[in-house]
PDB file of C-alpha atoms in Angstrom:
ATOM      1  CA  MET A 105      34.779 207.444 109.851  1.00 90.00           C
ATOM      2  CA  GLN A 106      31.233 208.681 110.072  1.00 96.00           C
ATOM      3  CA  ILE A 107      28.038 206.623 110.326  1.00 97.00           C
ATOM      4  CA  VAL A 108      24.802 208.133 108.993  1.00 98.00           C
ATOM      5  CA  ASP A 109      21.453 206.393 109.786  1.00 98.00           C
ATOM      6  CA  LEU A 110      19.327 206.216 106.601  1.00 98.00           C
ATOM      7  CA  THR A 111      16.371 204.499 108.395  1.00 97.00           C
ATOM      8  CA  GLN A 112      12.955 206.127 108.942  1.00 95.00           C
ATOM      9  CA  ALA A 113      11.543 205.451 112.408  1.00 91.00           C
ATOM     10  CA  TYR A 114       8.289 203.770 113.246  1.00 86.00           C
ATOM     11  CA  PHE A 115       6.144 205.805 115.709  1.00 85.00           C
ATOM     12  CA  TYR A 116       3.632 204.410 118.074  1.00 83.00           C
ATOM     13  CA  ASP A 117       1.083 206.086 120.490  1.00 82.00           C
ATOM     14  CA  PHE A 118       0.327 205.702 124.164  1.00 81.00           C
ATOM     15  CA  ILE A 119      -1.667 202.431 123.461  1.00 79.00           C
ATOM     16  CA  GLY A 120       0.998 200.983 121.271  1.00 78.00           C
ATOM     17  CA  ALA A 121      -0.916 201.568 118.054  1.00 76.00           C
ATOM     18  CA  ALA A 122       0.757 202.919 114.934  1.00 74.00           C
ATOM     19  CA  ALA A 123       1.129 206.690 115.022  1.00 71.00           C
ATOM     20  CA  PHE A 124       3.030 206.651 111.728  1.00 72.00           C
ATOM     21  CA  PRO A 125       2.738 205.130 109.325  1.00 70.00           C
ATOM     22  CA  ASN A 126      -0.858 204.917 110.489  1.00 63.00           C
ATOM     23  CA  MET A 127      -2.794 204.723 107.275  1.00 55.00           C
ATOM     24  CA  TYR A 128      -2.983 203.027 103.884  1.00 52.00           C
ATOM     25  CA  ASN A 129      -3.471 199.614 105.585  1.00 51.00           C
ATOM     26  CA  TYR A 130       0.025 198.998 107.017  1.00 69.00           C
ATOM     27  CA  GLU A 131      -0.252 197.188 110.312  1.00 76.00           C
ATOM     28  CA  PHE A 132       1.992 198.141 113.116  1.00 83.00           C
ATOM     29  CA  ARG A 133       1.304 197.532 116.850  1.00 85.00           C
ATOM     30  CA  ILE A 134       3.511 197.186 119.855  1.00 89.00           C
ATOM     31  CA  LYS A 135       2.821 196.009 123.391  1.00 90.00           C
ATOM     32  CA  SER A 136       4.885 195.413 126.539  1.00 93.00           C
ATOM     33  CA  ILE A 137       4.947 192.070 128.242  1.00 94.00           C
ATOM     34  CA  GLY A 138       6.621 190.931 131.415  1.00 95.00           C
ATOM     35  CA  HIS A 139       8.433 187.764 132.466  1.00 95.00           C
ATOM     36  CA  SER A 140       9.560 186.447 135.795  1.00 95.00           C
ATOM     37  CA  ILE A 141      12.763 184.375 136.043  1.00 94.00           C
ATOM     38  CA  THR A 142      14.376 182.670 139.080  1.00 95.00           C
ATOM     39  CA  ILE A 143      18.215 182.709 139.270  1.00 94.00           C
ATOM     40  CA  GLY A 144      19.961 181.504 142.442  1.00 92.00           C
ATOM     41  CA  LYS A 145      16.606 181.160 144.219  1.00 91.00           C
ATOM     42  CA  GLN A 146      15.862 184.815 143.695  1.00 94.00           C
ATOM     43  CA  THR A 147      13.051 185.939 141.336  1.00 95.00           C
ATOM     44  CA  PHE A 148      13.530 188.774 138.880  1.00 94.00           C
ATOM     45  CA  GLN A 149      11.225 190.470 136.510  1.00 94.00           C
ATOM     46  CA  TYR A 150      12.086 191.725 133.052  1.00 93.00           C
ATOM     47  CA  LEU A 151      10.323 193.521 130.294  1.00 94.00           C
ATOM     48  CA  SER A 152       9.963 192.552 126.653  1.00 95.00           C
ATOM     49  CA  SER A 153       7.797 193.573 123.711  1.00 94.00           C
ATOM     50  CA  ILE A 154       5.543 191.967 121.032  1.00 92.00           C
ATOM     51  CA  ILE A 155       5.631 193.726 117.721  1.00 90.00           C
ATOM     52  CA  ASN A 156       3.073 193.154 114.922  1.00 87.00           C
ATOM     53  CA  LEU A 157       4.549 194.747 111.796  1.00 86.00           C
ATOM     54  CA  GLU A 158       3.709 194.513 108.116  1.00 85.00           C
ATOM     55  CA  THR A 159       7.024 194.199 106.354  1.00 87.00           C
ATOM     56  CA  HIS A 160       6.235 196.649 103.602  1.00 85.00           C
ATOM     57  CA  ALA A 161       5.907 199.488 106.172  1.00 83.00           C
ATOM     58  CA  GLY A 162       8.859 201.722 107.127  1.00 89.00           C
ATOM     59  CA  THR A 163      12.344 201.410 105.650  1.00 95.00           C
ATOM     60  CA  HIS A 164      12.217 198.030 103.886  1.00 95.00           C
ATOM     61  CA  ILE A 165      13.592 195.827 101.111  1.00 96.00           C
ATOM     62  CA  ASP A 166      11.324 194.492  98.324  1.00 94.00           C
ATOM     63  CA  PHE A 167      12.733 191.184  97.050  1.00 93.00           C
ATOM     64  CA  PRO A 168      11.991 189.681  93.626  1.00 89.00           C
ATOM     65  CA  SER A 169       9.678 187.174  95.267  1.00 83.00           C
ATOM     66  CA  SER A 170       7.201 189.917  96.275  1.00 78.00           C
ATOM     67  CA  LEU A 171       5.880 190.065  92.732  1.00 76.00           C
ATOM     68  CA  LEU A 172       7.514 187.175  90.827  1.00 70.00           C
ATOM     69  CA  LEU A 173       6.516 183.534  91.337  1.00 61.00           C
ATOM     70  CA  ALA A 174      10.083 182.395  90.606  1.00 66.00           C
ATOM     71  CA  GLY A 175      11.775 185.440  92.155  1.00 78.00           C
ATOM     72  CA  LYS A 176      14.618 185.202  94.589  1.00 87.00           C
ATOM     73  CA  GLU A 177      13.665 185.188  98.255  1.00 87.00           C
ATOM     74  CA  PRO A 178      15.479 186.739 101.306  1.00 91.00           C
ATOM     75  CA  GLN A 179      17.098 183.431 102.265  1.00 90.00           C
ATOM     76  CA  ASP A 180      18.643 183.249  98.691  1.00 91.00           C
ATOM     77  CA  TYR A 181      20.944 186.217  99.609  1.00 94.00           C
ATOM     78  CA  ASP A 182      24.151 186.249 101.635  1.00 95.00           C
ATOM     79  CA  ILE A 183      24.749 188.940 104.306  1.00 96.00           C
ATOM     80  CA  SER A 184      27.458 190.281 102.106  1.00 96.00           C
ATOM     81  CA  ASP A 185      24.819 191.197  99.443  1.00 96.00           C
ATOM     82  CA  PHE A 186      23.518 193.929 101.865  1.00 97.00           C
ATOM     83  CA  ILE A 187      26.918 195.674 102.033  1.00 98.00           C
ATOM     84  CA  CYS A 188      28.008 197.442  98.939  1.00 97.00           C
ATOM     85  CA  GLU A 189      29.337 200.767  97.554  1.00 98.00           C
ATOM     86  CA  ALA A 190      26.626 203.238  96.917  1.00 98.00           C
ATOM     87  CA  LEU A 191      26.146 206.546  94.963  1.00 98.00           C
ATOM     88  CA  THR A 192      23.422 209.057  95.665  1.00 98.00           C
ATOM     89  CA  VAL A 193      21.897 211.108  92.940  1.00 98.00           C
ATOM     90  CA  GLU A 194      19.500 214.017  93.799  1.00 97.00           C
ATOM     91  CA  PHE A 195      16.625 215.152  91.653  1.00 96.00           C
ATOM     92  CA  LYS A 196      14.657 218.011  93.262  1.00 89.00           C
ATOM     93  CA  LYS A 197      11.186 217.111  92.166  1.00 89.00           C
ATOM     94  CA  GLY A 198       7.724 218.420  93.217  1.00 90.00           C
ATOM     95  CA  GLU A 199       4.521 216.470  93.826  1.00 91.00           C
ATOM     96  CA  ASN A 200       3.806 213.737  91.343  1.00 92.00           C
ATOM     97  CA  GLU A 201       6.677 214.709  89.086  1.00 94.00           C
ATOM     98  CA  TYR A 202       8.801 212.184  87.110  1.00 94.00           C
ATOM     99  CA  ILE A 203      12.436 211.560  86.872  1.00 96.00           C
ATOM    100  CA  THR A 204      13.145 210.963  83.221  1.00 95.00           C
ATOM    101  CA  GLY A 205      15.655 208.638  81.533  1.00 95.00           C
ATOM    102  CA  GLU A 206      17.356 211.667  79.999  1.00 96.00           C
ATOM    103  CA  GLU A 207      17.846 213.258  83.379  1.00 96.00           C
ATOM    104  CA  MET A 208      19.305 210.045  84.817  1.00 97.00           C
ATOM    105  CA  ILE A 209      21.732 209.662  81.872  1.00 95.00           C
ATOM    106  CA  GLU A 210      22.882 213.247  82.224  1.00 96.00           C
ATOM    107  CA  LYS A 211      23.389 212.920  85.952  1.00 96.00           C
ATOM    108  CA  LEU A 212      25.552 209.778  85.574  1.00 96.00           C
ATOM    109  CA  LYS A 213      27.360 210.563  82.392  1.00 94.00           C
ATOM    110  CA  GLU A 214      30.747 210.650  84.083  1.00 93.00           C
ATOM    111  CA  VAL A 215      30.208 207.693  86.324  1.00 94.00           C
ATOM    112  CA  PRO A 216      32.156 204.717  84.793  1.00 91.00           C
ATOM    113  CA  SER A 217      30.238 201.753  86.282  1.00 93.00           C
ATOM    114  CA  LEU A 218      27.585 200.902  88.832  1.00 96.00           C
ATOM    115  CA  LYS A 219      27.687 197.125  88.506  1.00 96.00           C
ATOM    116  CA  ASP A 220      26.815 195.350  91.760  1.00 96.00           C
ATOM    117  CA  LYS A 221      26.556 198.706  93.512  1.00 97.00           C
ATOM    118  CA  ALA A 222      23.650 200.537  95.016  1.00 98.00           C
ATOM    119  CA  LEU A 223      22.110 203.736  93.506  1.00 98.00           C
ATOM    120  CA  LEU A 224      20.128 205.869  95.911  1.00 98.00           C
ATOM    121  CA  ILE A 225      17.642 208.433  94.565  1.00 98.00           C
ATOM    122  CA  LYS A 226      17.122 211.520  96.716  1.00 98.00           C
ATOM    123  CA  THR A 227      13.957 213.438  95.893  1.00 96.00           C
ATOM    124  CA  GLY A 228      13.673 215.454  99.107  1.00 95.00           C
ATOM    125  CA  PHE A 229      10.368 213.763  99.962  1.00 94.00           C
ATOM    126  CA  GLY A 230      11.869 211.957 102.910  1.00 93.00           C
ATOM    127  CA  LYS A 231      11.321 215.093 105.021  1.00 93.00           C
ATOM    128  CA  PHE A 232       7.549 214.562 104.748  1.00 92.00           C
ATOM    129  CA  TRP A 233       7.751 211.251 106.600  1.00 90.00           C
ATOM    130  CA  LYS A 234       5.594 211.775 109.726  1.00 85.00           C
ATOM    131  CA  THR A 235       5.278 215.533 109.075  1.00 88.00           C
ATOM    132  CA  ASP A 236       2.893 215.348 106.190  1.00 88.00           C
ATOM    133  CA  PRO A 237       1.719 211.763 105.505  1.00 84.00           C
ATOM    134  CA  GLU A 238      -0.934 212.783 103.068  1.00 84.00           C
ATOM    135  CA  LYS A 239       1.649 214.350 100.729  1.00 89.00           C
ATOM    136  CA  TYR A 240       4.166 211.677 101.453  1.00 90.00           C
ATOM    137  CA  TYR A 241       1.857 208.798 100.342  1.00 87.00           C
ATOM    138  CA  ASN A 242      -0.217 210.507  97.771  1.00 88.00           C
ATOM    139  CA  SER A 243       2.045 212.935  95.922  1.00 91.00           C
ATOM    140  CA  PHE A 244       5.557 211.477  95.925  1.00 94.00           C
ATOM    141  CA  PRO A 245       7.805 211.863  92.780  1.00 95.00           C
ATOM    142  CA  GLN A 246       8.399 208.806  90.659  1.00 92.00           C
ATOM    143  CA  ILE A 247      10.853 207.514  88.086  1.00 94.00           C
ATOM    144  CA  GLY A 248       9.573 207.239  84.634  1.00 93.00           C
ATOM    145  CA  LYS A 249       9.416 203.776  83.037  1.00 93.00           C
ATOM    146  CA  GLU A 250      12.109 204.585  80.578  1.00 94.00           C
ATOM    147  CA  CYS A 251      14.324 205.640  83.514  1.00 96.00           C
ATOM    148  CA  ALA A 252      13.638 202.333  85.247  1.00 96.00           C
ATOM    149  CA  GLU A 253      14.744 200.417  82.060  1.00 95.00           C
ATOM    150  CA  ILE A 254      17.859 202.460  81.942  1.00 96.00           C
ATOM    151  CA  ILE A 255      18.627 201.699  85.565  1.00 96.00           C
ATOM    152  CA  ALA A 256      17.885 198.015  85.087  1.00 95.00           C
ATOM    153  CA  ASN A 257      20.774 197.891  82.577  1.00 95.00           C
ATOM    154  CA  PHE A 258      23.296 199.182  85.063  1.00 95.00           C
ATOM    155  CA  GLY A 259      23.676 195.799  86.753  1.00 95.00           C
ATOM    156  CA  LEU A 260      22.813 197.293  90.107  1.00 96.00           C
ATOM    157  CA  GLY A 261      22.697 195.245  93.319  1.00 96.00           C
ATOM    158  CA  ALA A 262      20.106 197.585  94.765  1.00 97.00           C
ATOM    159  CA  LEU A 263      18.073 200.761  94.058  1.00 98.00           C
ATOM    160  CA  GLY A 264      16.882 202.871  96.955  1.00 98.00           C
ATOM    161  CA  ILE A 265      14.674 205.874  97.170  1.00 97.00           C
ATOM    162  CA  ASP A 266      13.301 208.289  99.843  1.00 97.00           C
ATOM    163  CA  CYS A 267       9.717 207.630  98.845  1.00 94.00           C
ATOM    164  CA  PRO A 268       7.200 204.955  99.713  1.00 92.00           C
ATOM    165  CA  SER A 269       7.417 203.269  96.290  1.00 92.00           C
ATOM    166  CA  LEU A 270       8.809 203.227  92.769  1.00 93.00           C
ATOM    167  CA  ASP A 271       5.294 203.158  91.424  1.00 91.00           C
ATOM    168  CA  MET A 272       2.240 205.292  92.223  1.00 85.00           C
ATOM    169  CA  PRO A 273      -0.843 203.067  92.590  1.00 75.00           C
ATOM    170  CA  ASP A 274      -4.138 204.283  91.338  1.00 67.00           C
ATOM    171  CA  TYR A 275      -5.518 203.648  94.721  1.00 55.00           C
ATOM    172  CA  PRO A 276      -4.030 202.797  98.207  1.00 58.00           C
ATOM    173  CA  PRO A 277      -3.369 199.040  98.769  1.00 60.00           C
ATOM    174  CA  SER A 278      -6.411 197.024  99.620  1.00 57.00           C
ATOM    175  CA  PHE A 279      -7.329 196.181 103.170  1.00 54.00           C
ATOM    176  CA  PRO A 280      -4.806 193.394 104.168  1.00 59.00           C
ATOM    177  CA  TYR A 281      -6.108 189.909 104.381  1.00 59.00           C
ATOM    178  CA  VAL A 282      -4.505 186.600 105.277  1.00 63.00           C
ATOM    179  CA  VAL A 283      -3.181 184.532 102.293  1.00 65.00           C
ATOM    180  CA  ASP A 284      -3.831 180.952 103.192  1.00 62.00           C
ATOM    181  CA  GLU A 285      -2.890 179.451  99.862  1.00 60.00           C
ATOM    182  CA  GLY A 286       0.786 180.548  99.811  1.00 61.00           C
ATOM    183  CA  ALA A 287       2.494 182.500  97.058  1.00 60.00           C
ATOM    184  CA  GLU A 288       1.668 180.014  94.278  1.00 63.00           C
ATOM    185  CA  GLY A 289      -2.064 180.328  95.004  1.00 64.00           C
ATOM    186  CA  PHE A 290      -2.066 184.136  95.372  1.00 64.00           C
ATOM    187  CA  LEU A 291       0.408 185.690  92.952  1.00 65.00           C
ATOM    188  CA  GLN A 292      -0.755 185.661  89.292  1.00 66.00           C
ATOM    189  CA  PRO A 293       1.493 185.099  86.235  1.00 63.00           C
ATOM    190  CA  ILE A 294       2.590 188.474  84.955  1.00 66.00           C
ATOM    191  CA  LYS A 295       2.129 188.903  81.215  1.00 67.00           C
ATOM    192  CA  ASP A 296       4.074 192.124  80.813  1.00 68.00           C
ATOM    193  CA  PRO A 297       7.465 192.027  82.589  1.00 64.00           C
ATOM    194  CA  LYS A 298       7.779 195.868  82.078  1.00 69.00           C
ATOM    195  CA  ALA A 299       4.341 196.741  83.401  1.00 73.00           C
ATOM    196  CA  THR A 300       5.658 198.587  86.440  1.00 88.00           C
ATOM    197  CA  ASN A 301       9.000 199.941  87.649  1.00 93.00           C
ATOM    198  CA  HIS A 302       9.075 197.266  90.366  1.00 93.00           C
ATOM    199  CA  LEU A 303       8.824 194.534  87.797  1.00 90.00           C
ATOM    200  CA  ILE A 304      11.492 196.088  85.607  1.00 93.00           C
ATOM    201  CA  LEU A 305      14.016 196.285  88.436  1.00 94.00           C
ATOM    202  CA  LEU A 306      13.081 193.017  90.204  1.00 92.00           C
ATOM    203  CA  ASN A 307      13.331 191.138  86.920  1.00 91.00           C
ATOM    204  CA  ALA A 308      16.825 192.424  86.697  1.00 93.00           C
ATOM    205  CA  ASN A 309      17.528 191.010  90.203  1.00 92.00           C
ATOM    206  CA  CYS A 310      17.861 194.464  91.534  1.00 95.00           C
ATOM    207  CA  ILE A 311      16.429 194.623  95.013  1.00 95.00           C
ATOM    208  CA  ILE A 312      14.509 197.777  96.071  1.00 97.00           C
ATOM    209  CA  ILE A 313      14.937 199.697  99.218  1.00 98.00           C
ATOM    210  CA  GLN A 314      12.028 202.184 100.000  1.00 96.00           C
ATOM    211  CA  ASN A 315      11.311 204.785 102.650  1.00 95.00           C
ATOM    212  CA  LEU A 316      14.889 205.826 103.057  1.00 97.00           C
ATOM    213  CA  ASN A 317      15.963 208.944 104.957  1.00 97.00           C
ATOM    214  CA  LEU A 318      18.496 210.699 102.752  1.00 97.00           C
ATOM    215  CA  GLU A 319      18.323 214.126 104.286  1.00 96.00           C
ATOM    216  CA  LYS A 320      21.934 214.047 105.431  1.00 96.00           C
ATOM    217  CA  ILE A 321      23.310 212.736 102.139  1.00 97.00           C
ATOM    218  CA  ARG A 322      24.607 214.995  99.396  1.00 96.00           C
ATOM    219  CA  ASP A 323      24.169 214.767  95.661  1.00 97.00           C
ATOM    220  CA  MET A 324      26.760 212.488  93.930  1.00 97.00           C
ATOM    221  CA  GLU A 325      28.060 211.421  97.311  1.00 97.00           C
ATOM    222  CA  SER A 326      29.616 207.938  97.506  1.00 97.00           C
ATOM    223  CA  PHE A 327      30.001 205.703 100.567  1.00 98.00           C
ATOM    224  CA  THR A 328      29.579 202.182 101.807  1.00 98.00           C
ATOM    225  CA  LEU A 329      25.882 201.266 102.292  1.00 98.00           C
ATOM    226  CA  CYS A 330      24.784 198.650 104.769  1.00 98.00           C
ATOM    227  CA  PHE A 331      21.160 197.549 104.809  1.00 98.00           C
ATOM    228  CA  PRO A 332      20.810 194.219 106.551  1.00 97.00           C
ATOM    229  CA  PRO A 333      17.194 192.947 106.735  1.00 96.00           C
ATOM    230  CA  LEU A 334      15.658 191.128 109.597  1.00 93.00           C
ATOM    231  CA  ARG A 335      16.655 187.443 109.283  1.00 92.00           C
ATOM    232  CA  VAL A 336      13.601 185.178 109.067  1.00 89.00           C
ATOM    233  CA  GLU A 337      13.623 181.775 107.387  1.00 87.00           C
ATOM    234  CA  ALA A 338      11.280 178.873 106.952  1.00 86.00           C
ATOM    235  CA  VAL A 339      12.044 175.776 108.870  1.00 90.00           C
ATOM    236  CA  ASP A 340      11.472 173.583 105.856  1.00 88.00           C
ATOM    237  CA  LYS A 341      10.112 173.537 102.289  1.00 84.00           C
ATOM    238  CA  MET A 342       6.542 172.972 103.451  1.00 84.00           C
ATOM    239  CA  ALA A 343       6.718 176.127 105.605  1.00 83.00           C
ATOM    240  CA  ALA A 344       8.345 178.139 102.803  1.00 79.00           C
ATOM    241  CA  LYS A 345       5.580 177.163 100.394  1.00 77.00           C
ATOM    242  CA  ALA A 346       2.745 177.935 102.787  1.00 78.00           C
ATOM    243  CA  ILE A 347       4.099 181.360 104.058  1.00 80.00           C
ATOM    244  CA  SER A 348       6.374 183.446 101.694  1.00 79.00           C
ATOM    245  CA  ILE A 349       8.653 186.168 103.022  1.00 83.00           C
ATOM    246  CA  THR A 350       8.931 188.652 100.203  1.00 86.00           C
ATOM    247  CA  ALA A 351       9.748 192.004 101.968  1.00 91.00           C
ATOM    248  CA  LEU A 352      11.621 192.678 105.140  1.00 94.00           C
ATOM    249  CA  PRO A 353      12.407 195.736 107.204  1.00 94.00           C
ATOM    250  CA  CYS A 354      15.997 196.785 107.223  1.00 96.00           C
ATOM    251  CA  ARG A 355      18.300 199.162 109.150  1.00 96.00           C
ATOM    252  CA  ALA A 356      20.074 201.148 106.446  1.00 98.00           C
ATOM    253  CA  PHE A 357      23.169 203.199 107.234  1.00 98.00           C
ATOM    254  CA  ALA A 358      26.047 204.880 105.336  1.00 98.00           C
ATOM    255  CA  ILE A 359      29.654 204.467 106.304  1.00 98.00           C
ATOM    256  CA  LYS A 360      31.671 207.481 105.207  1.00 95.00           C
ATOM    257  CA  THR A 361      35.415 207.385 105.326  1.00 89.00           C
TER     258      THR A 361
END
C-alpha cells in the first residue's frame, strides 16, 4: 500500500504572515503562544499556535452552501462521504486554455461509471503553486461550461482539480469583509443555475476540491481518495444562521493498493 499526499502546503514567513498564498485577499496568519501548567506541584511550559485562515485558501472543499442559499452544508455530510474511489484524468493545457466537453468524453469513453466517485483533473498547473503565483492565479486552465454540464451528469460525489478554481473571475476576489447578516442576508438568489461551472456542479450536489497537488498521480490512475475536512459545527440553529461554514480546508491523500 502506498500513501500519496495530494495537499498543497501553506507557507508562512518569519513573522507568521502568509508567504503563500500571500495575495488575492486570502487571509493566513500564524503565531506562537505559550501556556504554563502545573502537574504534581511542578510547573511546565508548552507551546501552541493560533491560526487565522480563510477557508478558501489552500487545498479546500467548496460545499453547495458557498453559493446556494439552500445548498448542503459541511455538517450535512458523513465522514464516509470524504472517502471514495477516484479516477485521475490528465489534460496538458497551457495558460488560459479550456478543457472541452469533447475531450472529456473521449478521455472517459471506456470508463463504465463514475457514480458516487471522485474525478480528479490534472492540468499540470499544480507545479506553479508557490513557484509562480502570478501564473498560478491569473492564467490557470479551466473546464468549459459544456464540459462542466457533462461532468454534472456523471453523478459524481466530488470533482477535484490542481488549480485555484473551476472558474476564472474577471477580477481577483474583493477585499474580504465581515458578513454580519449571515448567509441569507448576503447571498443573492441565482437566476441562472448554469451561470458558472461552480453552480453547475454544486447544483448537482458534487462537492469541489481545489488547489490539489497531483504531480505524483498518473493519467487514468485509480485509487482510494480521502479528503476529510476540518470539522467545525454550529452549536445551535441561531449560530448556524448567523455564521455559515461553506468551505473548509482538507487534507487530501491517495491510497494506492
